[in-house]
Amino acid sequence: GQVIRISLQRYGNRKVTIYGVYGPWDRRGRPKFWEGFHARCDRAQSEHILIIGDLNCYSNRRLDCARGLHDDPLEGTTEEFVALQENYGMIDAWRIRNPTKRRYTWFGPNEVASRIDTCLVSPPLDSRVLRCEMLVKPVFTTDHCPVQV
């Protein structure tokens, strides 16, 4: 996995921290990656946080996955996603606005799809999000759909 962090001074003197994340899909690398990510977030000491990207995890298997896989490489990621929300009070900007909607950002073979590209925001920033949408089909040369915030 990879992370890029951008810190900005905004909203008066308040710091806004943006994390661009590519989370690992491999089960073996996930625990170490997310442990390191949580340590980075703890050190950021920012009230306004945005975590966006291909987290390779989802919050609700029933709503966020189109078809089950016999050996789902993302199985168990619900806990990692929930930990981000609980540890930092993060809000899933798309899900909070679409509580029962089924849309997907990644499309694999045999009609497998899931919503693994996500935007999480801290509560002070959520009130400033005007909309959070995803394009319906992958664009360019990727198998993912962009998330727009």
C-alpha positions as semicolon CSV with decimal commas, in nm:
position;residue;x (nm);y (nm);z (nm)
1;G;0,000;0,000;0,000
2;Q;0,093;0,364;-0,034
3;V;-0,004;0,690;0,135
4;I;0,055;1,051;0,049
5;R;-0,026;1,318;0,308
6;I;-0,093;1,683;0,234
7;S;-0,140;1,932;0,516
8;L;-0,296;2,271;0,453
9;Q;-0,375;2,570;0,670
10;R;-0,741;2,648;0,606
11;Y;-1,056;2,769;0,779
12;G;-0,882;3,038;0,973
13;N;-0,591;2,879;1,148
14;R;-0,721;2,522;1,134
15;K;-0,514;2,256;0,969
16;V;-0,668;2,029;0,705
17;T;-0,492;1,697;0,644
18;I;-0,564;1,502;0,325
19;Y;-0,452;1,142;0,289
20;G;-0,443;0,986;-0,056
21;V;-0,445;0,611;0,008
22;Y;-0,384;0,301;-0,197
23;G;-0,453;0,024;0,053
24;P;-0,305;-0,323;0,002
25;W;-0,536;-0,593;-0,129
26;D;-0,303;-0,870;-0,013
27;R;-0,413;-1,006;0,326
28;R;-0,055;-1,053;0,445
29;G;0,038;-0,687;0,402
30;R;-0,279;-0,535;0,537
31;P;-0,224;-0,543;0,916
32;K;0,120;-0,378;0,899
33;F;0,001;-0,116;0,650
34;W;-0,306;-0,012;0,851
35;E;-0,107;-0,013;1,176
36;G;0,139;0,231;1,018
37;F;-0,144;0,438;0,876
38;H;-0,310;0,473;1,217
39;A;0,024;0,585;1,363
40;R;0,050;0,856;1,093
41;C;-0,304;0,975;1,163
42;D;-0,232;0,990;1,536
43;R;0,067;1,217;1,472
44;A;-0,121;1,448;1,233
45;Q;-0,319;1,613;1,514
46;S;-0,564;1,764;1,272
47;E;-0,931;1,831;1,340
48;H;-1,011;1,833;0,967
49;I;-0,916;1,507;0,796
50;L;-1,001;1,366;0,454
51;I;-0,901;1,009;0,363
52;I;-0,964;0,933;-0,002
53;G;-0,856;0,670;-0,249
54;D;-0,853;0,300;-0,321
55;L;-0,863;0,173;0,035
56;N;-0,923;-0,185;-0,084
57;C;-1,174;-0,227;0,195
58;Y;-1,545;-0,172;0,240
59;S;-1,785;-0,113;0,524
60;N;-2,080;-0,337;0,438
61;R;-2,039;-0,655;0,235
62;R;-2,412;-0,674;0,154
63;L;-2,427;-0,321;0,012
64;D;-2,071;-0,274;-0,113
65;C;-2,015;-0,601;-0,303
66;A;-2,205;-0,708;-0,615
67;R;-2,112;-1,077;-0,601
68;G;-1,946;-1,292;-0,342
69;L;-1,618;-1,459;-0,422
70;H;-1,530;-1,809;-0,307
71;D;-1,194;-1,682;-0,185
72;D;-1,251;-1,310;-0,144
73;P;-0,911;-1,139;-0,107
74;L;-1,086;-0,848;0,064
75;E;-1,264;-1,063;0,320
76;G;-1,220;-0,922;0,667
77;T;-1,168;-0,566;0,549
78;T;-1,488;-0,451;0,713
79;E;-1,300;-0,443;1,046
80;E;-1,025;-0,224;0,899
81;F;-1,279;0,017;0,751
82;V;-1,478;0,037;1,075
83;A;-1,155;0,096;1,271
84;L;-1,087;0,406;1,059
85;Q;-1,434;0,533;1,136
86;E;-1,425;0,452;1,507
87;N;-1,066;0,554;1,586
88;Y;-1,094;0,893;1,417
89;G;-1,471;0,954;1,404
90;M;-1,456;0,946;1,025
91;I;-1,772;0,956;0,814
92;D;-1,811;0,769;0,485
93;A;-1,911;1,073;0,276
94;W;-2,084;0,866;0,006
95;R;-2,261;0,613;0,230
96;I;-2,398;0,877;0,468
97;R;-2,567;1,040;0,167
98;N;-2,673;0,707;0,013
99;P;-2,753;0,475;0,306
100;T;-2,909;0,191;0,104
101;K;-2,782;0,253;-0,248
102;R;-2,568;-0,009;-0,423
103;R;-2,296;0,144;-0,644
104;Y;-1,950;0,012;-0,714
105;T;-1,611;0,162;-0,792
106;W;-1,416;-0,150;-0,890
107;F;-1,513;-0,405;-1,151
108;G;-1,345;-0,742;-1,189
109;P;-1,403;-1,051;-1,400
110;N;-1,729;-1,250;-1,393
111;E;-1,939;-0,948;-1,290
112;V;-1,764;-0,913;-0,955
113;A;-1,775;-0,554;-0,828
114;S;-1,729;-0,367;-0,502
115;R;-1,712;-0,017;-0,354
116;I;-1,351;-0,003;-0,239
117;D;-1,271;0,352;-0,352
118;T;-1,387;0,571;-0,069
119;C;-1,389;0,916;0,081
120;L;-1,386;0,941;0,460
121;V;-1,416;1,282;0,622
122;S;-1,400;1,411;0,978
123;P;-1,731;1,549;1,112
124;P;-1,630;1,919;1,078
125;L;-1,552;1,863;0,709
126;D;-1,863;1,654;0,638
127;S;-2,084;1,957;0,691
128;R;-1,889;2,129;0,412
129;V;-1,919;1,844;0,159
130;L;-2,168;1,961;-0,101
131;R;-2,182;1,625;-0,278
132;C;-2,001;1,294;-0,303
133;E;-2,052;1,098;-0,624
134;M;-1,892;0,827;-0,828
135;L;-1,887;0,788;-1,202
136;V;-2,086;0,486;-1,317
137;K;-1,819;0,320;-1,534
138;P;-1,442;0,299;-1,507
139;V;-1,257;0,563;-1,705
140;F;-0,931;0,570;-1,897
141;T;-0,729;0,250;-1,856
142;T;-0,835;0,149;-1,507
143;D;-1,090;-0,091;-1,363
144;H;-1,196;0,170;-1,104
145;C;-1,448;0,455;-1,104
146;P;-1,341;0,792;-0,969
147;V;-1,506;0,927;-0,656
148;Q;-1,588;1,297;-0,673
149;V;-1,616;1,508;-0,358
